[in-house]
Short mmCIF file of C-alpha atoms and ligand atoms in Angstrom, two decimals:
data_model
loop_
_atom_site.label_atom_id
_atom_site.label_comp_id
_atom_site.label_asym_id
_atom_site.label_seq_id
_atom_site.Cartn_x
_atom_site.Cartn_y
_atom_site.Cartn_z
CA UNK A 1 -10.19 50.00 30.13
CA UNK A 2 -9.72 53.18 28.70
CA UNK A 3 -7.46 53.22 25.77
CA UNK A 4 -6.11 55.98 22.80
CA UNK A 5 -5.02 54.70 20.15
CA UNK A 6 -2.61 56.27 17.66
CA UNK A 7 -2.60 55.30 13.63
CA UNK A 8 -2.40 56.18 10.77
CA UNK A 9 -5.72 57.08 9.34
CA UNK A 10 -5.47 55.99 5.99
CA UNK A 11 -6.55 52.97 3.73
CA UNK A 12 -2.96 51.64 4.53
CA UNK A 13 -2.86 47.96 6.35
CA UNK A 14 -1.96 49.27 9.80
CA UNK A 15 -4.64 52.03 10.14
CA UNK A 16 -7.11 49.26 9.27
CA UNK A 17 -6.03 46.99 11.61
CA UNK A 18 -5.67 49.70 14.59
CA UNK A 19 -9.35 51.12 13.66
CA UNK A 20 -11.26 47.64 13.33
CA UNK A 21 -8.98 46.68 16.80
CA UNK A 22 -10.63 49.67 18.49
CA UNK A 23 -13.93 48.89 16.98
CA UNK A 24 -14.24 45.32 18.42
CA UNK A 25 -12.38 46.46 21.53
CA UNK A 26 -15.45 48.85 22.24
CA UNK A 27 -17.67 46.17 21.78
CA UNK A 28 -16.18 44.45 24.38
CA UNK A 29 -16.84 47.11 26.47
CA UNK A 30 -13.32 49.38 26.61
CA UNK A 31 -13.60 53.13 25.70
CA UNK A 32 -11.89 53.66 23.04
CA UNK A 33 -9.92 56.91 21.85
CA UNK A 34 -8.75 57.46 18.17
CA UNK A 35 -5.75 60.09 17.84
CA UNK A 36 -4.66 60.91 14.63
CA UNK A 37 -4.65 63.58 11.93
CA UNK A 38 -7.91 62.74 10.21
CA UNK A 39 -10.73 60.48 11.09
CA UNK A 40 -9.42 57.03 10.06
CA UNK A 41 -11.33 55.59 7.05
CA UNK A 42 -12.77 52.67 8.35
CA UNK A 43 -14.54 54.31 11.57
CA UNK A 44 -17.84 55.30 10.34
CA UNK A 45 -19.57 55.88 13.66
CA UNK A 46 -18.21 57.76 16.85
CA UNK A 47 -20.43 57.03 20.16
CA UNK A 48 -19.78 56.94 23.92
CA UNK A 49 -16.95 54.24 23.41
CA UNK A 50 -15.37 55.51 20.25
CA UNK A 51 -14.02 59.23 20.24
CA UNK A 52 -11.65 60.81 17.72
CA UNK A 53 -9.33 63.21 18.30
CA UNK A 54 -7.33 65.42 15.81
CA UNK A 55 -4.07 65.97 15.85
CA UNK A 56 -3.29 69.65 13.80
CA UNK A 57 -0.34 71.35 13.13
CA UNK A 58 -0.45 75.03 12.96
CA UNK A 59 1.52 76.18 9.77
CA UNK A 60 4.23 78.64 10.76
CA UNK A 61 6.75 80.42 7.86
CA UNK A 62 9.66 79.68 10.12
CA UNK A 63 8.95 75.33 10.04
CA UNK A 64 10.28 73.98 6.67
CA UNK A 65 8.83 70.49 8.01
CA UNK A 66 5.53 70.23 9.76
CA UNK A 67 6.41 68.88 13.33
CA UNK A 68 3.85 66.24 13.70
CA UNK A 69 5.41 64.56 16.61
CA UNK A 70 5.31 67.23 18.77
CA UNK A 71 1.82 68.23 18.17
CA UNK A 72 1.19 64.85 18.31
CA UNK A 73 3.02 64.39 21.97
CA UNK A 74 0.93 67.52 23.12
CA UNK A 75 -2.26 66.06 22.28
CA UNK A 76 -1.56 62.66 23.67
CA UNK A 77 -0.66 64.23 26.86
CA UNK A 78 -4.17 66.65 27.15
CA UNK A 79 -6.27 63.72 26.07
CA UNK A 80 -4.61 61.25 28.18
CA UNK A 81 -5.28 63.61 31.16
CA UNK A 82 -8.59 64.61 30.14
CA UNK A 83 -10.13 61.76 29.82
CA UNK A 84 -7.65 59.55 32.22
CA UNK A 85 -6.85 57.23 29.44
CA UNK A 86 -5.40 53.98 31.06
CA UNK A 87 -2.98 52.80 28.24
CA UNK A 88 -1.18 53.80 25.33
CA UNK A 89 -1.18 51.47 22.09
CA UNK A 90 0.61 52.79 18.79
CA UNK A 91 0.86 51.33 15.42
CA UNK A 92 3.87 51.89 13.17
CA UNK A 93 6.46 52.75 14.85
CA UNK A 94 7.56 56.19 12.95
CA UNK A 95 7.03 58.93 14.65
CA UNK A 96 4.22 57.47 16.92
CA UNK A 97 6.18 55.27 19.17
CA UNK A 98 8.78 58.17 19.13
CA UNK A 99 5.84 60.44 20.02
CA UNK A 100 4.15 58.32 22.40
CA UNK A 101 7.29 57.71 24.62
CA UNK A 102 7.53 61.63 25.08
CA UNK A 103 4.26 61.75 26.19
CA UNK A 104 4.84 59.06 28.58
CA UNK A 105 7.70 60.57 29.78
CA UNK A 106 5.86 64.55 30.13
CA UNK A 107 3.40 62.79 31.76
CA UNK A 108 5.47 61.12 34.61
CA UNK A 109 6.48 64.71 35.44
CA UNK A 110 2.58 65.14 36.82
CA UNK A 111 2.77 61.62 38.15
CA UNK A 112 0.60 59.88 35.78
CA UNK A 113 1.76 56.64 34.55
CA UNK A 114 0.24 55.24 30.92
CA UNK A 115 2.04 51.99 29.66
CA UNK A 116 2.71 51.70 25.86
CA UNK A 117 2.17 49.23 23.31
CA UNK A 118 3.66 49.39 20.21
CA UNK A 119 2.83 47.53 17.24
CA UNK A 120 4.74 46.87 14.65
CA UNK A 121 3.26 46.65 11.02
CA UNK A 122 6.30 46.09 8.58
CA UNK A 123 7.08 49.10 6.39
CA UNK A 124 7.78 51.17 9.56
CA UNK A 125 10.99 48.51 10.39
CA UNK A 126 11.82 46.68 6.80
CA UNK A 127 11.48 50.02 4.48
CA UNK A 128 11.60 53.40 6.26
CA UNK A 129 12.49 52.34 9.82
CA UNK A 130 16.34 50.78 8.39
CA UNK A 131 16.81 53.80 6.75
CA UNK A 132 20.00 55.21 8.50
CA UNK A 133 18.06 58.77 8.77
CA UNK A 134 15.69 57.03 11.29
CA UNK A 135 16.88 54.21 12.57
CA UNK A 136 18.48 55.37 16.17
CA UNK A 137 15.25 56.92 16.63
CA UNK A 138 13.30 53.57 15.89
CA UNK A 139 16.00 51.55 17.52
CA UNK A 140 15.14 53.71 21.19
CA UNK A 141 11.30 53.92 20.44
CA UNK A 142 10.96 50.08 20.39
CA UNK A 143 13.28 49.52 23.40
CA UNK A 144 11.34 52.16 25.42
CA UNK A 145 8.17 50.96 24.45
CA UNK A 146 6.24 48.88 27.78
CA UNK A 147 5.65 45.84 25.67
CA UNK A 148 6.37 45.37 21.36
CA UNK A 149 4.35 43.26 19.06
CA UNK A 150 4.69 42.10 15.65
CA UNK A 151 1.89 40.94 13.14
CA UNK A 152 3.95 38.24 11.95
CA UNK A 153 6.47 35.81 12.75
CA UNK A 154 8.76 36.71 10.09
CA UNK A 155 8.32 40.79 10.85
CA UNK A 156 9.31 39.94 14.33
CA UNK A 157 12.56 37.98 13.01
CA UNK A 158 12.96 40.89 10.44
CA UNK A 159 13.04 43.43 13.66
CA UNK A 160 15.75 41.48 15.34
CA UNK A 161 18.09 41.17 12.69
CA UNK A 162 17.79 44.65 11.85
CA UNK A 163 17.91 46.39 14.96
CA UNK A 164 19.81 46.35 18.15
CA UNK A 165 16.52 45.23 19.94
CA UNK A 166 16.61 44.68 23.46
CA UNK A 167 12.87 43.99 24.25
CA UNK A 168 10.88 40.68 23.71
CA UNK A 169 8.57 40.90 20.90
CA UNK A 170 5.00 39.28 21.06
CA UNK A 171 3.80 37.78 17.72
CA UNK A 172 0.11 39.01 17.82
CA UNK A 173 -1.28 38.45 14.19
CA UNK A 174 -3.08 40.54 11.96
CA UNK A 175 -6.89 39.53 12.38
CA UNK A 176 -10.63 39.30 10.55
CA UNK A 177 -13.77 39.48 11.71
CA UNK A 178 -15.80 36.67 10.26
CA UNK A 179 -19.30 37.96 11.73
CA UNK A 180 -18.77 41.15 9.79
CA UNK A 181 -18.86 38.71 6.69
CA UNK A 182 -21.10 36.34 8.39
CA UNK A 183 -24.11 37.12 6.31
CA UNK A 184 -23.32 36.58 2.45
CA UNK A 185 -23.86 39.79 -0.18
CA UNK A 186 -26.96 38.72 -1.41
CA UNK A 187 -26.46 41.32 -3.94
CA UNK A 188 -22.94 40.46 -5.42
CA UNK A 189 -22.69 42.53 -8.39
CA UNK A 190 -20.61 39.88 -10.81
CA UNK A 191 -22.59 41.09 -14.11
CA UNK A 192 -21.52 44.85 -13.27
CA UNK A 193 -17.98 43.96 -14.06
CA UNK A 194 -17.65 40.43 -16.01
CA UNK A 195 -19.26 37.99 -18.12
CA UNK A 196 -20.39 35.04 -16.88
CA UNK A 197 -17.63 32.88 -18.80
CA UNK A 198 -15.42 35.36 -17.16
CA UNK A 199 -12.99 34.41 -13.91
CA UNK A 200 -12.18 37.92 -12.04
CA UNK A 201 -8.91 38.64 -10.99
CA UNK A 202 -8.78 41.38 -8.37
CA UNK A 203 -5.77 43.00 -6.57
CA UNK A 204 -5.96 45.85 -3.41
CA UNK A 205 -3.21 47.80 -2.18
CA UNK A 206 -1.95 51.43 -1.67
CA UNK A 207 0.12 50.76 -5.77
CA UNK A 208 3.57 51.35 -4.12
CA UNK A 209 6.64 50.23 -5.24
CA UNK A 210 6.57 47.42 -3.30
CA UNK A 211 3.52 45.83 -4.38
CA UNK A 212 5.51 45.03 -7.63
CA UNK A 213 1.91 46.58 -9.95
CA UNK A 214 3.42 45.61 -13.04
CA UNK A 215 4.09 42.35 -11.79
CA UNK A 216 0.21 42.10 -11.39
CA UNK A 217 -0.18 43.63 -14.85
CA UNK A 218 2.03 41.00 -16.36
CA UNK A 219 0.79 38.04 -14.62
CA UNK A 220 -3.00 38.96 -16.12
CA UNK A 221 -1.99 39.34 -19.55
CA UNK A 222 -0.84 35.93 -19.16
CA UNK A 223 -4.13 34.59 -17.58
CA UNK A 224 -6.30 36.38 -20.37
CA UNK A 225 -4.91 34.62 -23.05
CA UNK A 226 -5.46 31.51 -22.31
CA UNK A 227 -9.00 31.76 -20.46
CA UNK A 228 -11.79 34.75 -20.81
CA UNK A 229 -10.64 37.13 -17.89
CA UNK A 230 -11.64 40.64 -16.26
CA UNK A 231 -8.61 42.05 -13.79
CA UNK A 232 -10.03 44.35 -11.04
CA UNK A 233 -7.51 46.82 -9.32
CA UNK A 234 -8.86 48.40 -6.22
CA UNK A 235 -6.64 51.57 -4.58
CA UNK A 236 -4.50 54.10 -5.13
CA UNK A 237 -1.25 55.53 -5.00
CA UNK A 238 2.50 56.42 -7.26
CA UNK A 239 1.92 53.52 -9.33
CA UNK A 240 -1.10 53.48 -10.72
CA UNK A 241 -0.60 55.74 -13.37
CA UNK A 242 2.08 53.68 -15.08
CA UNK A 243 0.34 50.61 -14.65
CA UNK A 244 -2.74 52.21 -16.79
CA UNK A 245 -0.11 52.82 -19.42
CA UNK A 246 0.96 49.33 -19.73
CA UNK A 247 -2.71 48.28 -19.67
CA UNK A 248 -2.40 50.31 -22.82
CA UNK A 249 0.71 48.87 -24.04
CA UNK A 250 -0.20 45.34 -23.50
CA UNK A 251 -3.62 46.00 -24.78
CA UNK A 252 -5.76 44.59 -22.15
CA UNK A 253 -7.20 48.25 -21.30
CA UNK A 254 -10.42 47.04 -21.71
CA UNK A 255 -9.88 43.99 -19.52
CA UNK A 256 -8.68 45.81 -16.78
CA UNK A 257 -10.64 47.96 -14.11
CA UNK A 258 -9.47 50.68 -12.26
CA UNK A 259 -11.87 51.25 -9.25
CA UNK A 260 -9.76 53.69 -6.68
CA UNK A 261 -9.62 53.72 -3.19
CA UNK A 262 -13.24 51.60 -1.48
CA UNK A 263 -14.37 51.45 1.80
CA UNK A 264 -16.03 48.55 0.65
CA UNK A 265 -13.71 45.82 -0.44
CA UNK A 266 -16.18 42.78 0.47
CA UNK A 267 -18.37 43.78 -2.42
CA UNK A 268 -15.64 43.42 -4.68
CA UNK A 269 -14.23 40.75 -2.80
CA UNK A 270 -17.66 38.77 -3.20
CA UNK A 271 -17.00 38.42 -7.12
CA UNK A 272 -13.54 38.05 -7.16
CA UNK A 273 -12.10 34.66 -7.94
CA UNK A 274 -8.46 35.24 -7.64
CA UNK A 275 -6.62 37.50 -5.52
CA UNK A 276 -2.92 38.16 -7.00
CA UNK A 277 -0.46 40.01 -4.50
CA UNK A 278 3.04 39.24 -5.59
CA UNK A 279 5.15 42.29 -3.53
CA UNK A 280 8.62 42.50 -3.06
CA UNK A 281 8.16 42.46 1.03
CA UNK A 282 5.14 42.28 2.99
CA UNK A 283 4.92 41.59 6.63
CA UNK A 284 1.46 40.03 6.52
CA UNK A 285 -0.95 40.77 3.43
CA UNK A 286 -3.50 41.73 5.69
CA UNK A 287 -5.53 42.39 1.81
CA UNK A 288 -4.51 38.47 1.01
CA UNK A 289 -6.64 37.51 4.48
CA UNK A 290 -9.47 39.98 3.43
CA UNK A 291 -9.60 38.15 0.15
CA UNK A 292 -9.43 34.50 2.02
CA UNK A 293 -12.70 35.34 4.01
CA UNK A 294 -14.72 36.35 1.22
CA UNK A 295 -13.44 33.52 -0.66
CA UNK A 296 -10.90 34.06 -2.65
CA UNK A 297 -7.80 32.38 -3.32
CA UNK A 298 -4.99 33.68 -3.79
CA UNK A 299 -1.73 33.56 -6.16
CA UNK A 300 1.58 35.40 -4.14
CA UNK A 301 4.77 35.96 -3.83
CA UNK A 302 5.95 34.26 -0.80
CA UNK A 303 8.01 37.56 0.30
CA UNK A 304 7.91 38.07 4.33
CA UNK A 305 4.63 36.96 6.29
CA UNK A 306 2.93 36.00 3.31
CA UNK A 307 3.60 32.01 3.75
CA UNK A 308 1.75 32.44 7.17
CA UNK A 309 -1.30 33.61 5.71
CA UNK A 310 -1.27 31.81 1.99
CA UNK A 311 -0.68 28.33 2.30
CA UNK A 312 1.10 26.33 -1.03
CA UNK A 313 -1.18 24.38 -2.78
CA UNK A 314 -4.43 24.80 0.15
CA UNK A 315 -5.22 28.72 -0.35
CA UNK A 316 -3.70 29.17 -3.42
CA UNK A 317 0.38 29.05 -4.66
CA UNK A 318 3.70 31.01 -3.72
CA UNK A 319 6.06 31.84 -5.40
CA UNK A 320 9.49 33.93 -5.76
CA UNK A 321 9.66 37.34 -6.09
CA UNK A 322 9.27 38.06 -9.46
CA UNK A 323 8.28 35.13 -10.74
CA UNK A 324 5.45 36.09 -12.83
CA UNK A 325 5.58 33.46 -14.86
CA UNK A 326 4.97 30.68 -12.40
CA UNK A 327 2.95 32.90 -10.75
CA UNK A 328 0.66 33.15 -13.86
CA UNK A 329 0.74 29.44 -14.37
CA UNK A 330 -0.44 28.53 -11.30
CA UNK A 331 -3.89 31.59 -11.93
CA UNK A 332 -4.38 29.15 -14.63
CA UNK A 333 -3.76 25.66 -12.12
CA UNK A 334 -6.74 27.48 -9.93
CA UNK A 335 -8.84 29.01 -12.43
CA UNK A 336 -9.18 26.08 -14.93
CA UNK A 337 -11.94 24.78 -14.18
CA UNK A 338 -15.33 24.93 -12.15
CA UNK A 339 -14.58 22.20 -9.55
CA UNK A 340 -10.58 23.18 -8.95
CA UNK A 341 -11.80 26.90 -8.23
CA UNK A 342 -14.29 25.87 -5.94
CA UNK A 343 -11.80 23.78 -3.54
CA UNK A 344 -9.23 26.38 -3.65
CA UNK A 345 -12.18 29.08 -2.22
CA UNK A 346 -13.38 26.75 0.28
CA UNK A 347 -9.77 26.32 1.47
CA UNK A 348 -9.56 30.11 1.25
CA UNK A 349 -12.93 30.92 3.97
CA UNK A 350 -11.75 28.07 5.95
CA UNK A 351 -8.00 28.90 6.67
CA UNK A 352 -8.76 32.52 7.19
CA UNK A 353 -11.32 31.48 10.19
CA UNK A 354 -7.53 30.98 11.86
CA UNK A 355 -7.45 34.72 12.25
CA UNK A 356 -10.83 35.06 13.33
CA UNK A 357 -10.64 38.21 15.97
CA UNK A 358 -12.32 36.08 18.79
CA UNK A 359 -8.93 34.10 18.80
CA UNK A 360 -6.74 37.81 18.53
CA UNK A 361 -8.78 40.19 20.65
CA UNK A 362 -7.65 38.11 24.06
CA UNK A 363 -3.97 38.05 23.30
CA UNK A 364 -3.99 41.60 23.26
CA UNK A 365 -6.77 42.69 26.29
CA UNK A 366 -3.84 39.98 28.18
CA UNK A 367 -1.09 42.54 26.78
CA UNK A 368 -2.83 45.17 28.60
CA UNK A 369 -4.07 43.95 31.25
CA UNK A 370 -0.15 43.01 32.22
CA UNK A 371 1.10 45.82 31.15
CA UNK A 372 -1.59 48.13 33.17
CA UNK A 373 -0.52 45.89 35.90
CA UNK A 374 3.10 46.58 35.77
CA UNK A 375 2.74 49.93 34.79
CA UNK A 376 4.80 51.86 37.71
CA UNK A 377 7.90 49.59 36.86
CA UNK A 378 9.05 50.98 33.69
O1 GMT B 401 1.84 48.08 2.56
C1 GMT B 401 0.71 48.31 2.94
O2 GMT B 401 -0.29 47.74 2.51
C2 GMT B 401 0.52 49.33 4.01
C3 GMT B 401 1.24 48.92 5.24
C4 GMT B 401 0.91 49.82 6.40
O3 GMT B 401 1.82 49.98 7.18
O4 GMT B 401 -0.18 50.33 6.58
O5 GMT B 401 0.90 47.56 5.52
C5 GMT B 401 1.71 46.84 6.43
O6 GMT B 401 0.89 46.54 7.56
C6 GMT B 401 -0.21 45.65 7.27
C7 GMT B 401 -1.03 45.49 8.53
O7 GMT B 401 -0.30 44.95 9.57
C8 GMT B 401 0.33 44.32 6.74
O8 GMT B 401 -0.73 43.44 6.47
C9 GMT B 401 1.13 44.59 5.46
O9 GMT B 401 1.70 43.37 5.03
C10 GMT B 401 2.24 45.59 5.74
N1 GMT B 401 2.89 45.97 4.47
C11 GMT B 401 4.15 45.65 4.18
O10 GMT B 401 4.88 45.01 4.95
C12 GMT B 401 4.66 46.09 2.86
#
C-alpha cells in the first residue's frame, strides 16, 4: 500500500513512533511517504520505499503566524496525487488531523478518495488539545477522521471524557522493535561515565514541564547518598537549564551528566541501571519501554499509561505524582544489591517483548486495509 505519513519530526515520542512505524512498514513491503517540515530524526536512510517530503512556509510581512496547516494541506494534496498515495495516517492530532481532513476533503473535489488515520499520542488531547483555544477544532478533526487510535488505554479513556467524541477509538499501543536490539552492544561504554561500584541512573525526555525534571533531580540526590551513584540525563528542552542549577545547589554537579539530544539512546540505555520517569501525565512512556528492552528497570510515577507499560513490583515501582520520596526509596529497593538488580532487568527485557512490533504492525496494516476498503463511505 502506498501510504504518507504526517509527524512531527522531532525527538518527541510521537515522531518516533510514526518514523520507526514507517520504517518497519517499508520492510514489509508498503511505500512509504514522510511529510513534514524537516526530515524526522530517526530516518537515516531514504530509498525506493521511504521518501520525504518537506513541508515550507514561505515567510510573508503580512502573516503574523506562519500558516503551517495550509501549506501543509497543499502539499498533502500534490503528493497524494503525485504519487497516488492510498491512505492517509497522522500523528498528533494538532494541526495534522485538522490539515489532513482538508486535504481529504480538496481532494474529493477531483474524485480521489484517501481514508485517514489519526493517531493519537497524548499531549495533543490531555495538554494542548483541552485548551479552549483548540479544542472545537480537535473535537471535529477526531470525529472526521476515517478511523482514531490511541497508544494507550488510559489516553483513549482520557479522549472520551474530554471531548464530545463520537467515533470509536482503537487502542493500538506504542511498540519496540526487539531485532533492532537483538544483537547486544558489545561495546557498552560503562567506564566512560561511572565507576564500577557505581549504579547509573539515566532519564530521556524532551525536559518539559511535565516530565516533573526536578522531581528526577531530587529523587537522585536521595539515591547518591546512600549508595555510590552517576545520574545520566539524555535530551533537551525549557527545563534543563534550571535543573543544572539545582545540580549546583544540591551539589551533585559532578554526579550528574548532561548529554543533550542522541539519536542513540541504546548505547546509553546499555549501561543504565535505572530508568526514573516520574511526569505529571504521560500517555505511554514510550522512553520507559525503550529503557525495558535494553534492560532497564524502571522507577515512575504511575500518571496516565504508565501502569500499562511499568508493572509494580515486576519492572520496577509506581508511584504518585510527586512522590519523590517513595519514589527514591524504592531506586534504593532495586539498586541494593547485585542479585535484586538483576531480576528487576530481566523482568524489564522480558515484559517489554509484549510490545514487540511483530504483535503491533498487524493491528494497524488491519486498520488500513478496512479502512482502504471502506474508503468511498465516509
Ligand atoms: O512527551 C513527550 O515525550 C513527547 C510526546 C509527543 O507527543 O511526542 O509524547 C507523547 O507521545 C508518546 C508516543 O506515543 C508517548 O509515549 C508519551 O507518553 C506522550 N507524552 C505525554 O503524554 C506527556
Amino acid at each position: 500500500m502506498k501510504i504518507a505519513i504526517v509527524c512531527y519530526p522531532t525527538f518527541g515520542g510521537s515522531g518516533v513512533v510514526a518514523t520507526e512505524l514507517g520504517i518497519a512498514l517499508a520492510n514489509r513491503g508498503h511505500e512509504i511517504h514522510f511529510i513534514t517540515y524537516k526530515q524526522p530524526v530517526r530516518l537515516e536512510l531514504l530509498g525506493e520505499r521511504i521518501h520525504f517530503h518537506e513541508v515550507n512556509v514561505p515567510e510573508y510581512p503580512l502573516f503574523h503566524y506562519q500558516p503551517y496547516e495550509l501549506a501543509l494541506s497543499s502539499k498533502l494534496v500534490d503528493t497524494i496525487k503525485l504519487y497516488g498515495i492510498e491512505l492517509l495516517h497522522v500523528h498528533y492530532a494538532i494541526p495534522h488531523a485538522y490539515a489532513g481532513y482538508m486535504a481529504k476533503k480538496m481532494l474529493e473535489e477531483e474524485g480521489i478518495y484517501v481514508p485517514m488515520i489519526t493517531t493519537l499520542h497524548g499531549t495533543d488531547i490531555t495538554l494542548v488539545g483541552r485548551h479552549p483555544f483548540y479544542k472545537p477544532a480537535v473535537t471535529f478533526s477526531i470525529n472526521k477522521s476515517d478511523v482514531v487510535t490511541s497508544v494507550s488505554e488510559n489516553l483513549k479513556q482520557s479522549t472520551l471524557n474530554l471531548f464530545d467524541i463520537k467515533k470509536e477509538i482503537e487502542v493500538v499501543p506504542n511498540f519496540i522493535d526487539k531485532r533492532k536490539y537483538g544483537m547486544p552492544i558489545t561495546d557498552c561504554q560503562r567506564a566512560l561515565m561511572a565507576k564500577d561500584e557505581e549504579r547509573i541512573v539515566t532519564h530521556i525526555s524532551n525536559f518539559r514541564q511535565v516530565k516533573r525534571i526536578p522531581d528526577v533531580i531530587h529523587i537522585f540526590h536521595k539515591i547518591q547518598e546512600q549508595i555510590p551513584a552517576k545520574l545520566v540525563m539524555v535530551g533537551d528542552g525549557p527545563e534543563k537549564e534550571g535543573a543544572e542549577q539545582l545540580c549546583a545547589e544540591l551539589g551533585i554537579e559532578d554526579k550528574v551528566l548532561f548529554l543533550g539530544n542522541s539519536n542513540e539512546v541504546d548505547r546509553i540505555l546499555c549501561f543504565s541501571d535505572l530508568f526514573l520517569l516520574p511526569s505529571q501525565s504521560e500517555s505511554f512512556g514510550l522512553a520507559a519501554l525503550e529503557a525495558m528492552i535494553n534492560r532497564v528497570a524502571v522507577v515512575s510515577s504511575n500518571a496516565g499509561g504508565i501502569p500499562e507499560v511499568n508493572r509494580q513490583g515486576v519492572t520496577g515501582y509506581l508511584s504518585d505524582v510527586g512522590n519523590v520520596d517513595e519514589m527514591a526509596s524504592n531506586a534504593l529497593k532495586i539498586l541494593k544489591d547485585d542479585a535484586t538488580l538483576e531480576k528487576f532487568k530481566d523482568n524489564a527485557a522480558k515484559a517489554a517483548l509484549d510490545f514487540d512490533i511483530l504483535k503491533v504492525l498487524p493491528l494497524y496494516e488491519a486498520i488500513y486495509e478496512k479502512a482502504f476498503a471502506e474508503r468511498h463511505q465516509n
